[in-house]
GROMACS .gro file of C-alpha atoms in nm:
model
  405
    1MET     CA    1  -2.160   2.770   2.676
    2LYS     CA    2  -1.784   2.601   2.738
    3GLY     CA    3  -1.470   2.807   2.703
    4SER     CA    4  -1.384   2.881   2.305
    5TRP     CA    5  -1.047   2.973   2.174
    6ILE     CA    6  -1.159   3.379   2.230
    7GLN     CA    7  -1.274   3.311   2.572
    8TYR     CA    8  -0.917   3.108   2.643
    9ALA     CA    9  -0.693   3.422   2.458
   10ARG     CA   10  -0.883   3.685   2.698
   11GLY     CA   11  -0.854   3.435   2.972
   12PHE     CA   12  -1.119   3.317   3.225
   13VAL     CA   13  -1.176   3.178   3.638
   14THR     CA   14  -1.403   2.928   3.743
   15VAL     CA   15  -1.595   3.194   4.092
   16LYS     CA   16  -1.789   3.047   4.384
   17LEU     CA   17  -2.047   3.292   4.552
   18ALA     CA   18  -1.929   3.243   4.871
   19ALA     CA   19  -2.187   3.494   5.032
   20GLY     CA   20  -2.485   3.684   4.930
   21GLN     CA   21  -2.792   3.627   4.756
   22PRO     CA   22  -2.758   3.421   4.425
   23GLY     CA   23  -3.088   3.568   4.251
   24ALA     CA   24  -2.996   3.894   4.338
   25PHE     CA   25  -2.659   3.877   4.177
   26LEU     CA   26  -2.780   3.705   3.826
   27ASN     CA   27  -3.005   3.941   3.802
   28ALA     CA   28  -2.773   4.216   3.838
   29ALA     CA   29  -2.505   4.015   3.616
   30LEU     CA   30  -2.782   3.978   3.401
   31ALA     CA   31  -2.895   4.361   3.332
   32ASP     CA   32  -2.548   4.443   3.297
   33LYS     CA   33  -2.500   4.217   3.016
   34LEU     CA   34  -2.195   4.008   3.202
   35GLU     CA   35  -2.155   3.645   2.981
   36LEU     CA   36  -2.119   3.409   3.245
   37TRP     CA   37  -2.149   3.022   3.187
   38ASP     CA   38  -2.110   2.658   3.321
   39LEU     CA   39  -2.356   2.773   3.601
   40TYR     CA   40  -2.423   2.486   3.889
   41TYR     CA   41  -2.523   2.508   4.287
   42ASP     CA   42  -2.229   2.265   4.487
   43LYS     CA   43  -2.292   2.047   4.751
   44ASP     CA   44  -2.280   2.331   4.998
   45GLU     CA   45  -2.557   2.535   4.791
   46LYS     CA   46  -2.262   2.811   4.664
   47LEU     CA   47  -2.345   2.922   4.328
   48VAL     CA   48  -2.062   2.831   4.069
   49PHE     CA   49  -2.016   2.971   3.720
   50ARG     CA   50  -1.755   3.106   3.516
   51VAL     CA   51  -1.637   3.440   3.346
   52THR     CA   52  -1.363   3.607   3.152
   53VAL     CA   53  -1.084   3.789   3.336
   54PRO     CA   54  -1.219   4.164   3.244
   55ASP     CA   55  -1.542   4.069   3.292
   56TYR     CA   56  -1.432   3.945   3.691
   57PHE     CA   57  -1.328   4.330   3.764
   58ARG     CA   58  -1.709   4.441   3.631
   59LEU     CA   59  -1.866   4.196   3.942
   60ARG     CA   60  -1.743   4.441   4.214
   61PRO     CA   61  -2.012   4.673   4.227
   62LEU     CA   62  -2.282   4.390   4.169
   63LEU     CA   63  -2.137   4.223   4.471
   64ARG     CA   64  -2.201   4.479   4.672
   65ARG     CA   65  -2.527   4.541   4.549
   66ALA     CA   66  -2.656   4.145   4.616
   67LYS     CA   67  -2.382   4.186   4.971
   68GLY     CA   68  -2.206   3.908   4.795
   69ARG     CA   69  -1.804   3.767   4.828
   70THR     CA   70  -1.666   3.540   4.560
   71ARG     CA   71  -1.401   3.298   4.521
   72VAL     CA   72  -1.155   3.239   4.268
   73MET     CA   73  -1.150   2.844   4.263
   74GLU     CA   74  -0.977   2.788   3.925
   75ARG     CA   75  -0.778   3.023   3.659
   76HIS     CA   76  -0.817   2.937   3.271
   77GLY     CA   77  -0.632   3.048   2.947
   78LEU     CA   78  -0.361   3.216   2.762
   79PRO     CA   79  -0.253   3.493   3.007
   80PHE     CA   80  -0.215   3.272   3.317
   81GLN     CA   81  -0.028   3.037   3.121
   82MET     CA   82   0.213   3.331   3.003
   83ALA     CA   83   0.274   3.419   3.369
   84ARG     CA   84   0.337   3.044   3.474
   85LEU     CA   85   0.584   3.029   3.178
   86SER     CA   86   0.768   3.377   3.255
   87ARG     CA   87   0.790   3.218   3.624
   88ARG     CA   88   0.954   2.880   3.490
   89LYS     CA   89   1.194   3.041   3.215
   90THR     CA   90   1.379   2.666   3.183
   91PHE     CA   91   1.093   2.514   3.051
   92ALA     CA   92   0.955   2.830   2.836
   93GLY     CA   93   1.341   2.824   2.665
   94GLY     CA   94   1.309   2.440   2.601
   95LEU     CA   95   0.971   2.521   2.420
   96ILE     CA   96   1.136   2.797   2.181
   97GLY     CA   97   1.440   2.579   2.177
   98PHE     CA   98   1.204   2.303   2.065
   99VAL     CA   99   1.017   2.510   1.810
  100ALA     CA  100   1.285   2.638   1.682
  101ALA     CA  101   1.457   2.273   1.618
  102LEU     CA  102   1.141   2.154   1.453
  103TYR     CA  103   1.171   2.486   1.242
  104VAL     CA  104   1.552   2.405   1.140
  105LEU     CA  105   1.504   2.022   1.053
  106SER     CA  106   1.155   2.130   0.804
  107THR     CA  107   1.399   2.306   0.624
  108LEU     CA  108   1.618   2.013   0.552
  109ILE     CA  109   1.609   1.743   0.254
  110TRP     CA  110   1.551   1.442   0.471
  111ASN     CA  111   1.502   1.171   0.176
  112VAL     CA  112   1.554   1.169  -0.204
  113LYS     CA  113   1.361   0.900  -0.393
  114VAL     CA  114   1.424   0.792  -0.755
  115GLU     CA  115   1.141   0.645  -0.983
  116GLY     CA  116   1.108   0.502  -1.304
  117ILE     CA  117   1.405   0.352  -1.395
  118SER     CA  118   1.479   0.022  -1.506
  119ARG     CA  119   1.778   0.000  -1.726
  120MET     CA  120   1.990   0.301  -1.537
  121SER     CA  121   2.096   0.266  -1.179
  122ALA     CA  122   1.990   0.479  -0.901
  123ASP     CA  123   2.290   0.575  -0.775
  124GLN     CA  124   2.345   0.724  -1.107
  125VAL     CA  125   2.071   0.941  -1.065
  126LEU     CA  126   2.176   1.041  -0.731
  127ALA     CA  127   2.526   1.120  -0.837
  128ALA     CA  128   2.364   1.368  -1.054
  129ALA     CA  129   2.128   1.497  -0.826
  130LYS     CA  130   2.405   1.538  -0.588
  131ALA     CA  131   2.626   1.728  -0.856
  132GLU     CA  132   2.339   1.950  -0.857
  133GLY     CA  133   2.299   2.014  -0.499
  134VAL     CA  134   2.037   1.783  -0.417
  135TYR     CA  135   2.120   1.544  -0.111
  136LYS     CA  136   2.011   1.446   0.202
  137PHE     CA  137   2.048   1.699   0.480
  138GLN     CA  138   2.062   1.995   0.259
  139TRP     CA  139   1.880   2.302   0.342
  140SER     CA  140   1.601   2.324   0.113
  141PHE     CA  141   1.605   2.703   0.101
  142ARG     CA  142   1.940   2.674  -0.119
  143LEU     CA  143   1.817   2.491  -0.373
  144PRO     CA  144   1.672   2.649  -0.703
  145ASP     CA  145   1.324   2.549  -0.854
  146THR     CA  146   1.266   2.239  -0.877
  147SER     CA  147   1.191   2.286  -1.263
  148VAL     CA  148   1.536   2.412  -1.337
  149ILE     CA  149   1.675   2.114  -1.139
  150ALA     CA  150   1.478   1.878  -1.354
  151ASP     CA  151   1.663   2.030  -1.672
  152ARG     CA  152   2.011   2.016  -1.511
  153ILE     CA  153   1.987   1.653  -1.373
  154ALA     CA  154   1.828   1.589  -1.724
  155GLY     CA  155   2.134   1.750  -1.880
  156ARG     CA  156   2.356   1.523  -1.668
  157LEU     CA  157   2.127   1.163  -1.777
  158PRO     CA  158   2.202   1.118  -2.174
  159GLU     CA  159   2.005   0.819  -2.129
  160ALA     CA  160   1.690   0.967  -1.969
  161ALA     CA  161   1.440   1.144  -2.232
  162TRP     CA  162   1.241   1.327  -1.945
  163VAL     CA  163   1.318   1.434  -1.582
  164GLY     CA  164   1.088   1.589  -1.321
  165VAL     CA  165   1.128   1.644  -1.012
  166GLU     CA  166   0.863   1.703  -0.686
  167ARG     CA  167   0.959   1.858  -0.362
  168ASN     CA  168   0.703   1.709  -0.092
  169GLY     CA  169   0.825   1.827   0.236
  170THR     CA  170   1.119   1.714   0.386
  171SER     CA  171   1.168   1.479   0.087
  172ILE     CA  172   1.271   1.492  -0.304
  173ASP     CA  173   1.092   1.318  -0.561
  174ILE     CA  174   1.296   1.221  -0.907
  175THR     CA  175   1.110   1.038  -1.167
  176VAL     CA  176   1.302   0.998  -1.474
  177VAL     CA  177   1.183   0.878  -1.817
  178GLU     CA  178   1.392   0.656  -1.983
  179ALA     CA  179   1.510   0.733  -2.371
  180LYS     CA  180   1.369   0.432  -2.568
  181LYS     CA  181   1.621   0.202  -2.775
  182PRO     CA  182   1.524   0.054  -3.034
  183ASP     CA  183   1.528  -0.332  -2.988
  184VAL     CA  184   1.767  -0.530  -3.199
  185THR     CA  185   1.602  -0.849  -3.272
  186ALA     CA  186   1.919  -1.115  -3.351
  187PRO     CA  187   1.825  -1.302  -3.647
  188GLU     CA  188   1.600  -1.585  -3.616
  189SER     CA  189   1.752  -2.011  -3.708
  190PRO     CA  190   1.551  -2.197  -3.902
  191ARG     CA  191   1.325  -2.444  -3.685
  192ASP     CA  192   1.025  -2.669  -3.705
  193LEU     CA  193   0.744  -2.657  -3.464
  194VAL     CA  194   0.701  -3.012  -3.279
  195ALA     CA  195   0.413  -3.145  -3.028
  196THR     CA  196   0.492  -3.085  -2.668
  197HIS     CA  197   0.192  -3.353  -2.562
  198ASP     CA  198   0.072  -3.687  -2.672
  199ALA     CA  199  -0.270  -3.524  -2.792
  200VAL     CA  200  -0.517  -3.511  -3.133
  201VAL     CA  201  -0.529  -3.192  -3.314
  202THR     CA  202  -0.795  -2.987  -3.307
  203TYR     CA  203  -0.697  -2.676  -3.509
  204ILE     CA  204  -0.369  -2.584  -3.702
  205VAL     CA  205  -0.246  -2.283  -3.887
  206ALA     CA  206   0.051  -2.239  -4.051
  207GLU     CA  207   0.182  -1.871  -4.082
  208ASN     CA  208   0.497  -2.027  -4.227
  209GLY     CA  209   0.656  -2.374  -4.352
  210ARG     CA  210   0.482  -2.671  -4.412
  211PRO     CA  211   0.204  -2.849  -4.215
  212LYS     CA  212   0.292  -3.193  -4.150
  213VAL     CA  213  -0.027  -3.292  -3.909
  214GLN     CA  214  -0.418  -3.214  -3.986
  215THR     CA  215  -0.711  -3.150  -3.753
  216ASN     CA  216  -0.873  -3.524  -3.581
  217GLN     CA  217  -0.480  -3.668  -3.642
  218ARG     CA  218  -0.352  -3.810  -3.326
  219VAL     CA  219   0.078  -3.708  -3.250
  220ARG     CA  220   0.324  -3.810  -3.034
  221LYS     CA  221   0.557  -3.575  -2.805
  222GLY     CA  222   0.800  -3.476  -3.050
  223ASP     CA  223   0.643  -3.523  -3.341
  224VAL     CA  224   0.685  -3.238  -3.614
  225LEU     CA  225   0.375  -3.014  -3.668
  226ILE     CA  226   0.459  -2.722  -3.911
  227SER     CA  227   0.830  -2.810  -4.092
  228GLY     CA  228   1.053  -2.567  -4.170
  229ILE     CA  229   1.171  -2.790  -4.446
  230VAL     CA  230   0.983  -2.596  -4.788
  231GLY     CA  231   1.036  -2.684  -5.124
  232GLU     CA  232   1.079  -2.968  -5.344
  233GLY     CA  233   1.393  -3.180  -5.496
  234ASP     CA  234   1.701  -2.972  -5.475
  235ARG     CA  235   1.517  -2.654  -5.432
  236THR     CA  236   1.453  -2.695  -5.090
  237LYS     CA  237   1.533  -2.411  -4.809
  238ALA     CA  238   1.515  -2.393  -4.439
  239VAL     CA  239   1.280  -2.152  -4.309
  240VAL     CA  240   1.152  -1.976  -3.975
  241SER     CA  241   0.838  -2.226  -3.905
  242LYS     CA  242   0.545  -1.998  -3.740
  243GLY     CA  243   0.188  -2.113  -3.671
  244GLU     CA  244  -0.058  -2.243  -3.391
  245VAL     CA  245  -0.136  -2.599  -3.329
  246ARG     CA  246  -0.438  -2.686  -3.057
  247GLY     CA  247  -0.528  -3.017  -2.966
  248LEU     CA  248  -0.714  -3.258  -2.653
  249VAL     CA  249  -0.445  -3.376  -2.425
  250TRP     CA  250  -0.548  -3.614  -2.117
  251GLN     CA  251  -0.393  -3.542  -1.765
  252GLU     CA  252  -0.447  -3.750  -1.461
  253TYR     CA  253  -0.470  -3.563  -1.095
  254ASP     CA  254  -0.471  -3.736  -0.783
  255ILE     CA  255  -0.694  -3.509  -0.551
  256VAL     CA  256  -0.697  -3.544  -0.160
  257SER     CA  257  -0.951  -3.290  -0.005
  258PRO     CA  258  -0.991  -3.296   0.417
  259LEU     CA  259  -1.357  -3.261   0.529
  260VAL     CA  260  -1.262  -3.099   0.817
  261ARG     CA  261  -1.111  -2.699   0.732
  262LYS     CA  262  -1.006  -2.407   0.925
  263ALA     CA  263  -1.083  -2.072   0.858
  264GLN     CA  264  -0.957  -1.718   1.048
  265ALA     CA  265  -1.215  -1.519   1.205
  266TYR     CA  266  -1.201  -1.212   1.417
  267THR     CA  267  -1.345  -1.249   1.757
  268GLY     CA  268  -1.397  -0.858   1.826
  269ALA     CA  269  -1.136  -0.774   2.079
  270ALA     CA  270  -0.838  -0.560   1.987
  271ASN     CA  271  -0.580  -0.394   2.163
  272ASP     CA  272  -0.538  -0.038   2.020
  273ARG     CA  273  -0.163   0.147   2.068
  274LYS     CA  274  -0.048   0.460   1.978
  275TYR     CA  275   0.332   0.577   1.858
  276LEU     CA  276   0.510   0.911   1.816
  277ILE     CA  277   0.710   0.914   1.530
  278ILE     CA  278   1.014   1.117   1.553
  279GLY     CA  279   1.227   1.052   1.257
  280ASN     CA  280   1.277   0.715   1.155
  281ARG     CA  281   1.181   0.630   1.528
  282ALA     CA  282   0.869   0.521   1.702
  283LEU     CA  283   0.788   0.627   2.084
  284GLN     CA  284   0.512   0.411   2.226
  285ILE     CA  285   0.270   0.654   2.430
  286THR     CA  286  -0.034   0.468   2.479
  287GLY     CA  287  -0.096   0.066   2.548
  288TYR     CA  288   0.176  -0.001   2.732
  289LYS     CA  289  -0.034  -0.309   2.954
  290LEU     CA  290  -0.188  -0.490   2.702
  291LYS     CA  291  -0.096  -0.820   2.692
  292PRO     CA  292  -0.088  -0.945   2.324
  293PHE     CA  293  -0.339  -1.211   2.235
  294GLU     CA  294  -0.213  -1.560   2.131
  295LYS     CA  295  -0.304  -1.547   1.789
  296SER     CA  296  -0.344  -1.169   1.623
  297ASP     CA  297  -0.371  -0.964   1.320
  298TYR     CA  298  -0.219  -0.607   1.268
  299ARG     CA  299  -0.338  -0.308   1.111
  300SER     CA  300  -0.172  -0.007   1.130
  301ASP     CA  301  -0.226   0.398   1.061
  302ILE     CA  302   0.062   0.644   1.015
  303LYS     CA  303  -0.016   0.951   1.002
  304ARG     CA  304   0.258   1.267   0.924
  305LEU     CA  305   0.273   1.657   1.032
  306ALA     CA  306   0.261   1.882   0.775
  307TRP     CA  307   0.311   2.222   0.765
  308GLY     CA  308   0.169   2.389   0.445
  309LYS     CA  309   0.333   2.159   0.146
  310TRP     CA  310   0.616   2.021   0.380
  311THR     CA  311   0.585   1.715   0.511
  312LEU     CA  312   0.749   1.697   0.903
  313PRO     CA  313   0.960   1.403   1.015
  314PHE     CA  314   0.720   1.362   1.291
  315GLY     CA  315   0.411   1.196   1.330
  316THR     CA  316   0.168   0.925   1.504
  317TRP     CA  317   0.150   0.552   1.435
  318ASP     CA  318  -0.176   0.430   1.529
  319GLU     CA  319  -0.172   0.053   1.603
  320ARG     CA  320  -0.460  -0.209   1.599
  321GLU     CA  321  -0.431  -0.560   1.713
  322GLN     CA  322  -0.713  -0.764   1.650
  323GLU     CA  323  -0.759  -1.110   1.788
  324VAL     CA  324  -0.834  -1.417   1.547
  325VAL     CA  325  -0.920  -1.765   1.608
  326TYR     CA  326  -0.946  -2.073   1.390
  327GLN     CA  327  -1.220  -2.229   1.344
  328GLU     CA  328  -1.318  -2.552   1.217
  329GLN     CA  329  -1.530  -2.639   0.888
  330THR     CA  330  -1.669  -2.973   0.844
  331LEU     CA  331  -1.785  -3.045   0.521
  332THR     CA  332  -1.971  -3.349   0.360
  333ALA     CA  333  -1.806  -3.547   0.106
  334GLU     CA  334  -1.972  -3.451  -0.153
  335GLN     CA  335  -1.867  -3.050  -0.120
  336ALA     CA  336  -1.514  -3.201  -0.009
  337LYS     CA  337  -1.497  -3.317  -0.348
  338GLU     CA  338  -1.628  -3.051  -0.523
  339ALA     CA  339  -1.333  -2.830  -0.332
  340GLY     CA  340  -1.098  -3.054  -0.405
  341LEU     CA  341  -1.214  -3.038  -0.794
  342ALA     CA  342  -1.184  -2.699  -0.829
  343GLN     CA  343  -0.868  -2.611  -0.715
  344ALA     CA  344  -0.747  -2.889  -0.929
  345ARG     CA  345  -0.912  -2.715  -1.224
  346LYS     CA  346  -0.753  -2.420  -1.140
  347GLN     CA  347  -0.392  -2.574  -1.141
  348LEU     CA  348  -0.451  -2.742  -1.447
  349LEU     CA  349  -0.557  -2.453  -1.670
  350ALA     CA  350  -0.244  -2.234  -1.540
  351LYS     CA  351  -0.038  -2.477  -1.569
  352SER     CA  352  -0.178  -2.513  -1.973
  353GLY     CA  353  -0.123  -2.187  -2.036
  354LYS     CA  354  -0.306  -1.912  -2.198
  355GLY     CA  355  -0.650  -1.987  -2.421
  356ALA     CA  356  -0.619  -2.356  -2.223
  357VAL     CA  357  -1.029  -2.517  -2.196
  358ILE     CA  358  -1.099  -2.809  -2.015
  359ARG     CA  359  -1.326  -2.986  -2.238
  360ALA     CA  360  -1.426  -3.286  -2.019
  361GLU     CA  361  -1.375  -3.455  -1.720
  362LYS     CA  362  -1.429  -3.840  -1.561
  363ILE     CA  363  -1.379  -3.974  -1.223
  364LEU     CA  364  -1.158  -4.262  -1.233
  365HIS     CA  365  -1.164  -4.363  -0.900
  366GLU     CA  366  -1.323  -4.186  -0.563
  367GLN     CA  367  -1.306  -4.321  -0.158
  368THR     CA  368  -1.358  -4.179   0.170
  369GLU     CA  369  -1.143  -4.248   0.455
  370ASN     CA  370  -0.941  -4.110   0.730
  371GLY     CA  371  -1.108  -3.788   0.701
  372LYS     CA  372  -1.058  -3.735   0.355
  373VAL     CA  373  -1.187  -3.791   0.001
  374MET     CA  374  -0.959  -3.928  -0.276
  375ILE     CA  375  -0.969  -3.896  -0.648
  376LYS     CA  376  -0.831  -3.996  -0.939
  377VAL     CA  377  -0.987  -3.758  -1.229
  378LEU     CA  378  -0.879  -3.760  -1.586
  379PHE     CA  379  -0.911  -3.429  -1.774
  380GLU     CA  380  -0.918  -3.328  -2.101
  381VAL     CA  381  -0.765  -3.040  -2.212
  382GLU     CA  382  -0.770  -2.806  -2.516
  383GLN     CA  383  -0.454  -2.633  -2.536
  384SER     CA  384  -0.139  -2.497  -2.783
  385ILE     CA  385   0.044  -2.801  -2.820
  386VAL     CA  386   0.347  -2.585  -2.979
  387SER     CA  387   0.739  -2.574  -2.885
  388GLU     CA  388   1.020  -2.466  -3.130
  389ARG     CA  389   1.323  -2.687  -3.220
  390PRO     CA  390   1.647  -2.580  -3.467
  391ILE     CA  391   1.655  -2.734  -3.759
  392VAL     CA  392   2.023  -2.871  -3.790
  393GLN     CA  393   2.165  -2.879  -4.137
  394THR     CA  394   2.464  -3.129  -4.168
  395ASN     CA  395   2.502  -3.129  -4.546
  396GLN     CA  396   2.364  -2.851  -4.737
  397LEU     CA  397   2.321  -2.979  -5.095
  398PRO     CA  398   2.389  -2.745  -5.368
  399GLY     CA  399   2.083  -2.498  -5.453
  400GLN     CA  400   1.948  -2.540  -5.050
  401ALA     CA  401   1.954  -2.169  -4.858
  402ILE     CA  402   1.897  -2.097  -4.489
  403GLN     CA  403   1.686  -1.839  -4.467
  404GLY     CA  404   1.553  -1.669  -4.151
  405GLU     CA  405   1.237  -1.427  -4.102
   0.00000   0.00000   0.00000
């Protein structure tokens, strides 16, 4: 069996039976219920074993019976470590000082974070927190309960509807929920809805205003689709026209798609490096002689030490550098064509706005040369074709009114 932590605490030694009869010795040890482990014979055919310190002193009568003699080869465990430390007072003092410094550093507030704000500034929240004793390098034991801190900070921030404070180790997280203010909407001015493209109207609904076109009608860019002037004769008025108009729009694209493409792939080779984190600094402890790859990708895993609910300013950083290569992929002309068309469709729909749909496409020209497929394609897209245009009233006649909704 291997030495457990209990055996480490009691101390144990590695012993060689330098003389005597190993069989008789082992039978006697078994009869006396001594705990021996890791038994083996060395190159000189001498029995080697491990035994705890208390049991080691029970070996003498057994050795006399077996006419044996032992030699201690190694000493392990806490008693021997303490004995070494007592002889190395400087090291022991340094170790005690390190533990004390670690405790002191873990009781300081190292970071104060503010979350959840949009209108308020972080400086404003931090100033309120500082007024209540929450700031960097403050002793954590001097701070009251987090609920008390939250109530006090909220009292200093009239624009906050709620404040939450959470302590995560050596960090204080302040979450602020801002009070909602009623939206003040400026009155809208009268306007027309006009066409953004040359198109054929496929759908029109006027929520406010007067429709000027109908489905299947061809319109040009700038034509009025829904007018903001309603009424007849001297009883007309200008309103804010609202509605939805969709139409078929034609877009022409020139596409160049290469026949050879490069793709990234991992080779499986990797370099692992480990760093010790102290505060905001990292000290490399492994992987000094590893040469960086010509092309690589990095992945990191940072682990902070924790003591109960406290996060200490110490930890480890495991970094893996993976070698990558760029492989060439050769496409057929048809594959390159389809890849180019797919990219063009994606760009077209993103540009055409929400709800746009490609109804048809027609290849106008296609040519393959110099390792590229060149295509000219015409897309037919159904999309929204409205934009707003203010109504400018230069001469307002009696009886006319301007109404904003």
